[in-house]
Amino acid sequence: MMTDLPQTRGALTPNRPLDALTWLRVGGPADWLFQPADEDDLADFLRGLDPSVPVFPIGVGSNLIVRDGGIRGVVIRLGRGFNGIAVEGDRVTAGAAALDAHVARRAADAGLDLTFLRTIPGSIGGAVRMNAGCYGSYVADHLVEVRAVTRQGERIVLTPDNLRFAYRHAELPEGCVLTEAAFRAAPADPDALHAKMAEQLARRDETQPTKERSAGSTFRNPAGFSSTGRADDVHDLKAWSLIDRAGLRGHSWGGAQMSEKHPNFLLNTGGATAAELEALGELVRRRVLEDSGHELQWEVIRVGDPLPQPQDD
């Protein structure tokens, strides 16, 4: 583990277990966990860090499997200095650590429609990275620009053209850390927006295992878009439908299980390892390919090293 790191005003913790920082509650330690005090602290740290040291930004770990051997390098997790939300006119600016649900509610209070964010688990930084969306709306439809700090410690502003959004994807420079995002939203009645979000939450709780330990949708839809919520929505090329058709609803591997309620949700039923979760996901991918010819792509991000396998004597 490297020990010659730049001075920082934030928290810098060596050999930090990451399981408690992910929704699936799995994962080994990071060599270092850095929680910067503010953007200046982040930029100074990255500028002074040995260029050969890898960095990996995480949000609230809602869409993440950290492998059991942990992550080599520096994991960067933004906190209170990066969770502000401000509204000016039709523009909503949110720190990368602000929760998607909080941004949706704050916008609704101001009579601005970012309701699609309400049921998306995680923080704004992750939402931008994944071009998160539901009910037919995506981050790409509303984003004006993002602020970020590069691996070299330079502050930059990126527009949607720079990010080259696609389904569940945005292009970012390697090691780049998003710090803030600005959205433009249409005006609407605040009471109507809050009622709409309450309806979305009820629908989500009815169809998804929201009280279980999961990381949200496990695989991208081969259809190339999220559920729209409309009555004419089709499900033939939705990941959950293909998994169900392959007979894998509720299938388990150790402490990992594909949800009975929504088969595209990978669950830690208690005591699962990252290896078990990933192994079950790969089994699902193989079986779906055999059954339907569709090769599911992971939506959950998997990072880090597996535990070394024991050597035979």
PDB file of C-alpha atoms in Angstrom, residues 17-313:
ATOM      1  CA  PRO A  17     -13.521  -1.783   4.341  1.00  0.00           C
ATOM      2  CA  LEU A  18     -16.092  -0.828   1.718  1.00  0.00           C
ATOM      3  CA  ASP A  19     -18.903  -3.270   2.476  1.00  0.00           C
ATOM      4  CA  ALA A  20     -20.712  -0.783   4.715  1.00  0.00           C
ATOM      5  CA  LEU A  21     -20.615   1.822   1.929  1.00  0.00           C
ATOM      6  CA  THR A  22     -22.550  -0.234  -0.639  1.00  0.00           C
ATOM      7  CA  TRP A  23     -26.217  -1.150  -0.665  1.00  0.00           C
ATOM      8  CA  LEU A  24     -25.369  -4.815  -1.198  1.00  0.00           C
ATOM      9  CA  ARG A  25     -23.092  -4.754   1.878  1.00  0.00           C
ATOM     10  CA  VAL A  26     -20.229  -6.640   0.253  1.00  0.00           C
ATOM     11  CA  GLY A  27     -16.661  -5.802  -0.650  1.00  0.00           C
ATOM     12  CA  GLY A  28     -13.126  -5.798   0.643  1.00  0.00           C
ATOM     13  CA  PRO A  29     -11.046  -2.800   1.682  1.00  0.00           C
ATOM     14  CA  ALA A  30      -9.772   0.128  -0.346  1.00  0.00           C
ATOM     15  CA  ASP A  31      -6.081   0.887   0.042  1.00  0.00           C
ATOM     16  CA  TRP A  32      -7.245   4.387   0.932  1.00  0.00           C
ATOM     17  CA  LEU A  33     -10.627   6.082   1.253  1.00  0.00           C
ATOM     18  CA  PHE A  34     -10.527   9.841   0.654  1.00  0.00           C
ATOM     19  CA  GLN A  35     -13.447  12.066   1.698  1.00  0.00           C
ATOM     20  CA  PRO A  36     -12.547  15.577   0.538  1.00  0.00           C
ATOM     21  CA  ALA A  37     -13.637  18.629   2.495  1.00  0.00           C
ATOM     22  CA  ASP A  38     -14.563  20.604  -0.622  1.00  0.00           C
ATOM     23  CA  GLU A  39     -13.701  20.992  -4.301  1.00  0.00           C
ATOM     24  CA  ASP A  40     -10.428  22.808  -3.543  1.00  0.00           C
ATOM     25  CA  ASP A  41      -9.361  19.945  -1.288  1.00  0.00           C
ATOM     26  CA  LEU A  42     -10.249  17.410  -3.976  1.00  0.00           C
ATOM     27  CA  ALA A  43      -8.378  19.283  -6.710  1.00  0.00           C
ATOM     28  CA  ASP A  44      -5.265  19.773  -4.569  1.00  0.00           C
ATOM     29  CA  PHE A  45      -5.224  16.100  -3.588  1.00  0.00           C
ATOM     30  CA  LEU A  46      -5.571  14.795  -7.148  1.00  0.00           C
ATOM     31  CA  ARG A  47      -2.968  17.255  -8.417  1.00  0.00           C
ATOM     32  CA  GLY A  48      -0.468  16.071  -5.823  1.00  0.00           C
ATOM     33  CA  LEU A  49      -1.223  12.360  -6.102  1.00  0.00           C
ATOM     34  CA  ASP A  50       1.272  10.156  -7.937  1.00  0.00           C
ATOM     35  CA  PRO A  51      -0.161   9.818 -11.480  1.00  0.00           C
ATOM     36  CA  SER A  52       0.371   6.039 -11.340  1.00  0.00           C
ATOM     37  CA  VAL A  53      -2.057   5.646  -8.425  1.00  0.00           C
ATOM     38  CA  PRO A  54      -5.555   4.720  -9.647  1.00  0.00           C
ATOM     39  CA  VAL A  55      -8.585   6.520  -8.242  1.00  0.00           C
ATOM     40  CA  PHE A  56     -12.181   5.358  -8.195  1.00  0.00           C
ATOM     41  CA  PRO A  57     -15.050   7.695  -7.224  1.00  0.00           C
ATOM     42  CA  ILE A  58     -18.095   6.180  -5.528  1.00  0.00           C
ATOM     43  CA  GLY A  59     -21.394   7.691  -4.514  1.00  0.00           C
ATOM     44  CA  VAL A  60     -23.709   6.019  -2.030  1.00  0.00           C
ATOM     45  CA  GLY A  61     -22.916   2.581  -3.477  1.00  0.00           C
ATOM     46  CA  SER A  62     -26.431   1.944  -4.738  1.00  0.00           C
ATOM     47  CA  ASN A  63     -25.321   0.456  -8.059  1.00  0.00           C
ATOM     48  CA  LEU A  64     -22.074  -1.209  -7.090  1.00  0.00           C
ATOM     49  CA  ILE A  65     -20.486  -4.568  -6.325  1.00  0.00           C
ATOM     50  CA  VAL A  66     -17.047  -4.225  -4.748  1.00  0.00           C
ATOM     51  CA  ARG A  67     -15.250  -7.557  -5.059  1.00  0.00           C
ATOM     52  CA  ASP A  68     -14.120  -9.336  -1.901  1.00  0.00           C
ATOM     53  CA  GLY A  69     -10.426  -8.501  -2.356  1.00  0.00           C
ATOM     54  CA  GLY A  70     -11.131  -4.774  -2.338  1.00  0.00           C
ATOM     55  CA  ILE A  71      -9.835  -1.909  -4.475  1.00  0.00           C
ATOM     56  CA  ARG A  72      -6.212  -0.994  -5.067  1.00  0.00           C
ATOM     57  CA  GLY A  73      -5.581   2.728  -5.075  1.00  0.00           C
ATOM     58  CA  VAL A  74      -7.688   5.574  -3.695  1.00  0.00           C
ATOM     59  CA  VAL A  75     -11.470   5.443  -3.480  1.00  0.00           C
ATOM     60  CA  ILE A  76     -13.006   8.931  -3.406  1.00  0.00           C
ATOM     61  CA  ARG A  77     -16.344   9.450  -1.714  1.00  0.00           C
ATOM     62  CA  LEU A  78     -17.950  12.882  -1.710  1.00  0.00           C
ATOM     63  CA  GLY A  79     -19.896  13.939   1.366  1.00  0.00           C
ATOM     64  CA  ARG A  80     -21.487  16.971   2.971  1.00  0.00           C
ATOM     65  CA  GLY A  81     -19.405  19.509   1.102  1.00  0.00           C
ATOM     66  CA  PHE A  82     -20.942  18.268  -2.140  1.00  0.00           C
ATOM     67  CA  ASN A  83     -24.654  17.768  -1.410  1.00  0.00           C
ATOM     68  CA  GLY A  84     -26.101  21.265  -1.780  1.00  0.00           C
ATOM     69  CA  ILE A  85     -29.186  21.927  -3.938  1.00  0.00           C
ATOM     70  CA  ALA A  86     -30.060  25.359  -5.371  1.00  0.00           C
ATOM     71  CA  VAL A  87     -32.906  26.530  -7.603  1.00  0.00           C
ATOM     72  CA  GLU A  88     -32.796  29.608  -9.809  1.00  0.00           C
ATOM     73  CA  GLY A  89     -35.482  30.126 -12.412  1.00  0.00           C
ATOM     74  CA  ASP A  90     -35.927  26.862 -14.308  1.00  0.00           C
ATOM     75  CA  ARG A  91     -32.449  25.661 -13.339  1.00  0.00           C
ATOM     76  CA  VAL A  92     -31.686  23.202 -10.533  1.00  0.00           C
ATOM     77  CA  THR A  93     -28.051  22.849  -9.464  1.00  0.00           C
ATOM     78  CA  ALA A  94     -27.098  19.924  -7.232  1.00  0.00           C
ATOM     79  CA  GLY A  95     -23.867  18.690  -5.729  1.00  0.00           C
ATOM     80  CA  ALA A  96     -22.750  15.268  -6.908  1.00  0.00           C
ATOM     81  CA  ALA A  97     -23.411  13.794  -3.453  1.00  0.00           C
ATOM     82  CA  ALA A  98     -27.007  15.057  -3.309  1.00  0.00           C
ATOM     83  CA  LEU A  99     -29.476  12.189  -3.353  1.00  0.00           C
ATOM     84  CA  ASP A 100     -31.606  11.902  -6.488  1.00  0.00           C
ATOM     85  CA  ALA A 101     -34.772  11.763  -4.392  1.00  0.00           C
ATOM     86  CA  HIS A 102     -33.854  14.958  -2.528  1.00  0.00           C
ATOM     87  CA  VAL A 103     -33.234  16.798  -5.796  1.00  0.00           C
ATOM     88  CA  ALA A 104     -36.605  15.683  -7.166  1.00  0.00           C
ATOM     89  CA  ARG A 105     -38.410  16.870  -4.036  1.00  0.00           C
ATOM     90  CA  ARG A 106     -36.578  20.197  -3.882  1.00  0.00           C
ATOM     91  CA  ALA A 107     -37.361  20.836  -7.544  1.00  0.00           C
ATOM     92  CA  ALA A 108     -41.021  19.957  -6.995  1.00  0.00           C
ATOM     93  CA  ASP A 109     -41.207  22.395  -4.069  1.00  0.00           C
ATOM     94  CA  ALA A 110     -40.088  25.088  -6.515  1.00  0.00           C
ATOM     95  CA  GLY A 111     -42.596  23.968  -9.162  1.00  0.00           C
ATOM     96  CA  LEU A 112     -40.062  22.281 -11.443  1.00  0.00           C
ATOM     97  CA  ASP A 113     -40.492  18.791 -12.860  1.00  0.00           C
ATOM     98  CA  LEU A 114     -37.589  16.452 -12.178  1.00  0.00           C
ATOM     99  CA  THR A 115     -39.943  13.795 -10.853  1.00  0.00           C
ATOM    100  CA  PHE A 116     -38.202  11.020 -12.800  1.00  0.00           C
ATOM    101  CA  LEU A 117     -35.366  11.246 -10.271  1.00  0.00           C
ATOM    102  CA  ARG A 118     -37.599  10.467  -7.296  1.00  0.00           C
ATOM    103  CA  THR A 119     -37.478   6.677  -7.524  1.00  0.00           C
ATOM    104  CA  ILE A 120     -33.887   6.364  -8.759  1.00  0.00           C
ATOM    105  CA  PRO A 121     -31.643   5.136  -5.941  1.00  0.00           C
ATOM    106  CA  GLY A 122     -28.338   6.886  -5.470  1.00  0.00           C
ATOM    107  CA  SER A 123     -26.774  10.304  -5.855  1.00  0.00           C
ATOM    108  CA  ILE A 124     -26.565  12.838  -8.658  1.00  0.00           C
ATOM    109  CA  GLY A 125     -22.980  12.011  -9.609  1.00  0.00           C
ATOM    110  CA  GLY A 126     -23.909   8.402 -10.250  1.00  0.00           C
ATOM    111  CA  ALA A 127     -27.089   9.412 -12.048  1.00  0.00           C
ATOM    112  CA  VAL A 128     -25.062  11.479 -14.520  1.00  0.00           C
ATOM    113  CA  ARG A 129     -22.462   8.740 -15.015  1.00  0.00           C
ATOM    114  CA  MET A 130     -25.181   6.192 -15.786  1.00  0.00           C
ATOM    115  CA  ASN A 131     -27.560   8.544 -17.614  1.00  0.00           C
ATOM    116  CA  ALA A 132     -30.128   7.314 -15.121  1.00  0.00           C
ATOM    117  CA  GLY A 133     -33.772   7.370 -16.085  1.00  0.00           C
ATOM    118  CA  CYS A 134     -37.221   5.929 -15.701  1.00  0.00           C
ATOM    119  CA  TYR A 135     -40.758   6.566 -16.918  1.00  0.00           C
ATOM    120  CA  GLY A 136     -39.371   7.665 -20.270  1.00  0.00           C
ATOM    121  CA  SER A 137     -37.133  10.471 -18.923  1.00  0.00           C
ATOM    122  CA  TYR A 138     -33.346  10.465 -18.574  1.00  0.00           C
ATOM    123  CA  VAL A 139     -30.643  12.684 -17.138  1.00  0.00           C
ATOM    124  CA  ALA A 140     -29.634  13.501 -20.737  1.00  0.00           C
ATOM    125  CA  ASP A 141     -33.050  15.100 -21.311  1.00  0.00           C
ATOM    126  CA  HIS A 142     -32.483  17.709 -18.593  1.00  0.00           C
ATOM    127  CA  LEU A 143     -28.751  18.153 -18.027  1.00  0.00           C
ATOM    128  CA  VAL A 144     -27.251  21.565 -18.820  1.00  0.00           C
ATOM    129  CA  GLU A 145     -23.684  20.995 -17.619  1.00  0.00           C
ATOM    130  CA  VAL A 146     -21.559  19.352 -14.954  1.00  0.00           C
ATOM    131  CA  ARG A 147     -18.536  20.500 -13.000  1.00  0.00           C
ATOM    132  CA  ALA A 148     -15.761  17.999 -12.504  1.00  0.00           C
ATOM    133  CA  VAL A 149     -12.164  17.636 -11.356  1.00  0.00           C
ATOM    134  CA  THR A 150      -9.836  15.658 -13.597  1.00  0.00           C
ATOM    135  CA  ARG A 151      -7.310  13.067 -12.445  1.00  0.00           C
ATOM    136  CA  GLN A 152      -4.682  15.806 -12.895  1.00  0.00           C
ATOM    137  CA  GLY A 153      -6.537  18.131 -10.495  1.00  0.00           C
ATOM    138  CA  GLU A 154      -7.926  20.490 -13.143  1.00  0.00           C
ATOM    139  CA  ARG A 155     -11.462  21.893 -12.823  1.00  0.00           C
ATOM    140  CA  ILE A 156     -13.528  21.468 -15.973  1.00  0.00           C
ATOM    141  CA  VAL A 157     -17.099  22.016 -17.160  1.00  0.00           C
ATOM    142  CA  LEU A 158     -18.682  19.352 -19.362  1.00  0.00           C
ATOM    143  CA  THR A 159     -21.795  19.678 -21.510  1.00  0.00           C
ATOM    144  CA  PRO A 160     -24.066  16.920 -22.809  1.00  0.00           C
ATOM    145  CA  ASP A 161     -22.108  17.026 -26.081  1.00  0.00           C
ATOM    146  CA  ASN A 162     -18.922  16.208 -24.147  1.00  0.00           C
ATOM    147  CA  LEU A 163     -20.606  13.388 -22.250  1.00  0.00           C
ATOM    148  CA  ARG A 164     -21.980  11.675 -25.374  1.00  0.00           C
ATOM    149  CA  PHE A 165     -24.927  10.191 -23.522  1.00  0.00           C
ATOM    150  CA  ALA A 166     -26.319   6.781 -24.457  1.00  0.00           C
ATOM    151  CA  TYR A 167     -28.553   4.284 -22.698  1.00  0.00           C
ATOM    152  CA  ARG A 168     -27.089   3.853 -19.190  1.00  0.00           C
ATOM    153  CA  HIS A 169     -23.852   5.516 -20.258  1.00  0.00           C
ATOM    154  CA  ALA A 170     -21.923   8.778 -20.239  1.00  0.00           C
ATOM    155  CA  GLU A 171     -18.339   9.214 -21.426  1.00  0.00           C
ATOM    156  CA  LEU A 172     -16.042  10.706 -18.795  1.00  0.00           C
ATOM    157  CA  PRO A 173     -12.259  11.084 -18.660  1.00  0.00           C
ATOM    158  CA  GLU A 174     -10.580   8.302 -16.676  1.00  0.00           C
ATOM    159  CA  GLY A 175     -10.359   9.201 -12.988  1.00  0.00           C
ATOM    160  CA  CYS A 176     -12.582  12.274 -13.437  1.00  0.00           C
ATOM    161  CA  VAL A 177     -14.669  13.134 -10.353  1.00  0.00           C
ATOM    162  CA  LEU A 178     -18.014  14.856 -10.881  1.00  0.00           C
ATOM    163  CA  THR A 179     -18.709  17.534  -8.277  1.00  0.00           C
ATOM    164  CA  GLU A 180     -21.890  19.298  -9.418  1.00  0.00           C
ATOM    165  CA  ALA A 181     -24.621  19.075 -12.044  1.00  0.00           C
ATOM    166  CA  ALA A 182     -27.102  21.625 -13.378  1.00  0.00           C
ATOM    167  CA  PHE A 183     -30.480  20.632 -14.810  1.00  0.00           C
ATOM    168  CA  ARG A 184     -33.224  22.509 -16.617  1.00  0.00           C
ATOM    169  CA  ALA A 185     -36.796  21.508 -15.796  1.00  0.00           C
ATOM    170  CA  ALA A 186     -40.279  22.404 -16.991  1.00  0.00           C
ATOM    171  CA  PRO A 187     -42.579  24.320 -14.642  1.00  0.00           C
ATOM    172  CA  ALA A 188     -45.584  22.576 -13.097  1.00  0.00           C
ATOM    173  CA  ASP A 189     -47.858  22.811 -10.072  1.00  0.00           C
ATOM    174  CA  PRO A 190     -45.920  21.739  -6.932  1.00  0.00           C
ATOM    175  CA  ASP A 191     -48.873  19.825  -5.462  1.00  0.00           C
ATOM    176  CA  ALA A 192     -49.357  17.929  -8.723  1.00  0.00           C
ATOM    177  CA  LEU A 193     -45.646  17.078  -8.845  1.00  0.00           C
ATOM    178  CA  HIS A 194     -45.639  15.740  -5.286  1.00  0.00           C
ATOM    179  CA  ALA A 195     -48.773  13.703  -6.026  1.00  0.00           C
ATOM    180  CA  LYS A 196     -47.095  12.283  -9.133  1.00  0.00           C
ATOM    181  CA  MET A 197     -44.044  11.248  -7.116  1.00  0.00           C
ATOM    182  CA  ALA A 198     -46.209   9.614  -4.450  1.00  0.00           C
ATOM    183  CA  GLU A 199     -47.878   7.566  -7.194  1.00  0.00           C
ATOM    184  CA  GLN A 200     -44.483   6.574  -8.628  1.00  0.00           C
ATOM    185  CA  LEU A 201     -43.264   5.457  -5.203  1.00  0.00           C
ATOM    186  CA  ALA A 202     -46.370   3.355  -4.643  1.00  0.00           C
ATOM    187  CA  ARG A 203     -45.936   1.699  -8.041  1.00  0.00           C
ATOM    188  CA  ARG A 204     -42.250   1.029  -7.347  1.00  0.00           C
ATOM    189  CA  ASP A 205     -42.941  -0.502  -3.937  1.00  0.00           C
ATOM    190  CA  GLU A 206     -45.613  -2.714  -5.479  1.00  0.00           C
ATOM    191  CA  THR A 207     -43.329  -4.124  -8.182  1.00  0.00           C
ATOM    192  CA  GLN A 208     -39.790  -3.984  -6.751  1.00  0.00           C
ATOM    193  CA  PRO A 209     -38.142  -5.497  -3.648  1.00  0.00           C
ATOM    194  CA  THR A 210     -37.482  -2.105  -2.065  1.00  0.00           C
ATOM    195  CA  LYS A 211     -37.165  -3.526   1.444  1.00  0.00           C
ATOM    196  CA  GLU A 212     -34.521  -6.081   0.399  1.00  0.00           C
ATOM    197  CA  ARG A 213     -30.757  -5.593   0.121  1.00  0.00           C
ATOM    198  CA  SER A 214     -30.204  -4.967  -3.584  1.00  0.00           C
ATOM    199  CA  ALA A 215     -28.441  -2.629  -6.004  1.00  0.00           C
ATOM    200  CA  GLY A 216     -31.458  -1.851  -8.170  1.00  0.00           C
ATOM    201  CA  SER A 217     -31.705  -3.237 -11.681  1.00  0.00           C
ATOM    202  CA  THR A 218     -28.899  -5.713 -12.294  1.00  0.00           C
ATOM    203  CA  PHE A 219     -28.847  -5.832 -16.104  1.00  0.00           C
ATOM    204  CA  ARG A 220     -29.586  -3.329 -18.832  1.00  0.00           C
ATOM    205  CA  ASN A 221     -32.650  -3.866 -20.953  1.00  0.00           C
ATOM    206  CA  PRO A 222     -31.731  -5.258 -24.399  1.00  0.00           C
ATOM    207  CA  ALA A 223     -34.530  -3.038 -25.695  1.00  0.00           C
ATOM    208  CA  GLY A 224     -32.212  -0.094 -25.007  1.00  0.00           C
ATOM    209  CA  PHE A 225     -34.602   1.924 -22.863  1.00  0.00           C
ATOM    210  CA  SER A 226     -36.119   1.939 -19.416  1.00  0.00           C
ATOM    211  CA  SER A 227     -39.707   1.152 -18.575  1.00  0.00           C
ATOM    212  CA  THR A 228     -41.912   4.046 -19.568  1.00  0.00           C
ATOM    213  CA  GLY A 229     -44.736   3.372 -17.140  1.00  0.00           C
ATOM    214  CA  ARG A 230     -47.266   3.789 -19.953  1.00  0.00           C
ATOM    215  CA  ALA A 231     -50.031   1.302 -20.602  1.00  0.00           C
ATOM    216  CA  ASP A 232     -48.591   0.514 -24.054  1.00  0.00           C
ATOM    217  CA  ASP A 233     -45.118  -0.312 -22.702  1.00  0.00           C
ATOM    218  CA  VAL A 234     -43.791  -3.621 -24.051  1.00  0.00           C
ATOM    219  CA  HIS A 235     -41.735  -6.052 -22.003  1.00  0.00           C
ATOM    220  CA  ASP A 236     -40.439  -8.605 -24.533  1.00  0.00           C
ATOM    221  CA  LEU A 237     -36.920  -7.193 -24.439  1.00  0.00           C
ATOM    222  CA  LYS A 238     -36.875  -6.111 -20.820  1.00  0.00           C
ATOM    223  CA  ALA A 239     -34.195  -7.856 -18.780  1.00  0.00           C
ATOM    224  CA  TRP A 240     -36.641  -9.021 -16.121  1.00  0.00           C
ATOM    225  CA  SER A 241     -38.843 -10.687 -18.748  1.00  0.00           C
ATOM    226  CA  LEU A 242     -35.925 -12.576 -20.314  1.00  0.00           C
ATOM    227  CA  ILE A 243     -34.692 -13.719 -16.885  1.00  0.00           C
ATOM    228  CA  ASP A 244     -38.176 -14.862 -15.962  1.00  0.00           C
ATOM    229  CA  ARG A 245     -38.553 -16.738 -19.241  1.00  0.00           C
ATOM    230  CA  ALA A 246     -35.275 -18.536 -18.566  1.00  0.00           C
ATOM    231  CA  GLY A 247     -36.748 -19.847 -15.303  1.00  0.00           C
ATOM    232  CA  LEU A 248     -34.464 -17.839 -13.019  1.00  0.00           C
ATOM    233  CA  ARG A 249     -36.948 -15.864 -10.950  1.00  0.00           C
ATOM    234  CA  GLY A 250     -35.929 -16.562  -7.338  1.00  0.00           C
ATOM    235  CA  HIS A 251     -32.828 -18.545  -8.348  1.00  0.00           C
ATOM    236  CA  SER A 252     -30.090 -18.494  -5.702  1.00  0.00           C
ATOM    237  CA  TRP A 253     -26.362 -19.073  -5.329  1.00  0.00           C
ATOM    238  CA  GLY A 254     -25.123 -19.103  -1.744  1.00  0.00           C
ATOM    239  CA  GLY A 255     -26.475 -15.963  -0.100  1.00  0.00           C
ATOM    240  CA  ALA A 256     -27.285 -14.344  -3.474  1.00  0.00           C
ATOM    241  CA  GLN A 257     -30.703 -14.534  -5.090  1.00  0.00           C
ATOM    242  CA  MET A 258     -32.597 -13.145  -8.052  1.00  0.00           C
ATOM    243  CA  SER A 259     -35.688 -11.567  -6.533  1.00  0.00           C
ATOM    244  CA  GLU A 260     -38.984 -13.437  -6.623  1.00  0.00           C
ATOM    245  CA  LYS A 261     -40.770 -10.095  -6.849  1.00  0.00           C
ATOM    246  CA  HIS A 262     -38.677  -8.622  -9.679  1.00  0.00           C
ATOM    247  CA  PRO A 263     -36.240 -11.080 -11.300  1.00  0.00           C
ATOM    248  CA  ASN A 264     -33.864  -8.354 -12.520  1.00  0.00           C
ATOM    249  CA  PHE A 265     -33.009  -7.462  -8.910  1.00  0.00           C
ATOM    250  CA  LEU A 266     -29.994  -9.269  -7.452  1.00  0.00           C
ATOM    251  CA  LEU A 267     -30.338  -9.637  -3.666  1.00  0.00           C
ATOM    252  CA  ASN A 268     -28.026 -10.278  -0.763  1.00  0.00           C
ATOM    253  CA  THR A 269     -30.324 -12.411   1.360  1.00  0.00           C
ATOM    254  CA  GLY A 270     -27.838 -12.315   4.235  1.00  0.00           C
ATOM    255  CA  GLY A 271     -24.154 -13.132   4.327  1.00  0.00           C
ATOM    256  CA  ALA A 272     -23.599 -13.234   0.571  1.00  0.00           C
ATOM    257  CA  THR A 273     -20.115 -12.560  -0.730  1.00  0.00           C
ATOM    258  CA  ALA A 274     -19.386 -10.406  -3.745  1.00  0.00           C
ATOM    259  CA  ALA A 275     -18.155 -13.571  -5.483  1.00  0.00           C
ATOM    260  CA  GLU A 276     -21.545 -15.241  -4.966  1.00  0.00           C
ATOM    261  CA  LEU A 277     -23.433 -12.212  -6.250  1.00  0.00           C
ATOM    262  CA  GLU A 278     -21.254 -11.958  -9.340  1.00  0.00           C
ATOM    263  CA  ALA A 279     -21.364 -15.720  -9.952  1.00  0.00           C
ATOM    264  CA  LEU A 280     -25.163 -15.698  -9.866  1.00  0.00           C
ATOM    265  CA  GLY A 281     -25.228 -12.753 -12.247  1.00  0.00           C
ATOM    266  CA  GLU A 282     -22.948 -14.552 -14.690  1.00  0.00           C
ATOM    267  CA  LEU A 283     -25.097 -17.685 -14.440  1.00  0.00           C
ATOM    268  CA  VAL A 284     -28.134 -15.587 -15.339  1.00  0.00           C
ATOM    269  CA  ARG A 285     -26.305 -14.112 -18.323  1.00  0.00           C
ATOM    270  CA  ARG A 286     -25.367 -17.587 -19.617  1.00  0.00           C
ATOM    271  CA  ARG A 287     -28.843 -19.030 -19.169  1.00  0.00           C
ATOM    272  CA  VAL A 288     -30.580 -16.066 -20.808  1.00  0.00           C
ATOM    273  CA  LEU A 289     -28.205 -16.245 -23.757  1.00  0.00           C
ATOM    274  CA  GLU A 290     -28.942 -19.953 -24.145  1.00  0.00           C
ATOM    275  CA  ASP A 291     -32.688 -19.431 -23.806  1.00  0.00           C
ATOM    276  CA  SER A 292     -33.293 -16.307 -25.891  1.00  0.00           C
ATOM    277  CA  GLY A 293     -30.063 -15.463 -27.711  1.00  0.00           C
ATOM    278  CA  HIS A 294     -29.831 -12.117 -25.901  1.00  0.00           C
ATOM    279  CA  GLU A 295     -26.597 -11.308 -24.087  1.00  0.00           C
ATOM    280  CA  LEU A 296     -27.474  -9.315 -20.998  1.00  0.00           C
ATOM    281  CA  GLN A 297     -25.106  -6.503 -20.053  1.00  0.00           C
ATOM    282  CA  TRP A 298     -24.424  -5.646 -16.429  1.00  0.00           C
ATOM    283  CA  GLU A 299     -25.969  -2.404 -15.221  1.00  0.00           C
ATOM    284  CA  VAL A 300     -24.507  -2.853 -11.744  1.00  0.00           C
ATOM    285  CA  ILE A 301     -20.882  -1.710 -11.749  1.00  0.00           C
ATOM    286  CA  ARG A 302     -18.384  -4.349 -10.554  1.00  0.00           C
ATOM    287  CA  VAL A 303     -14.966  -3.195  -9.385  1.00  0.00           C
ATOM    288  CA  GLY A 304     -11.984  -4.399  -7.412  1.00  0.00           C
ATOM    289  CA  ASP A 305     -10.092  -7.636  -7.002  1.00  0.00           C
ATOM    290  CA  PRO A 306     -11.442 -11.061  -6.120  1.00  0.00           C
ATOM    291  CA  LEU A 307      -9.988 -12.800  -3.095  1.00  0.00           C
ATOM    292  CA  PRO A 308      -6.931 -14.910  -3.986  1.00  0.00           C
ATOM    293  CA  GLN A 309      -7.781 -18.562  -4.423  1.00  0.00           C
ATOM    294  CA  PRO A 310      -6.119 -20.890  -1.901  1.00  0.00           C
ATOM    295  CA  GLN A 311      -3.207 -22.830  -3.339  1.00  0.00           C
ATOM    296  CA  ASP A 312      -3.077 -26.613  -3.122  1.00  0.00           C
ATOM    297  CA  ASP A 313      -0.162 -28.074  -1.143  1.00  0.00           C
TER     298      ASP A 313
END
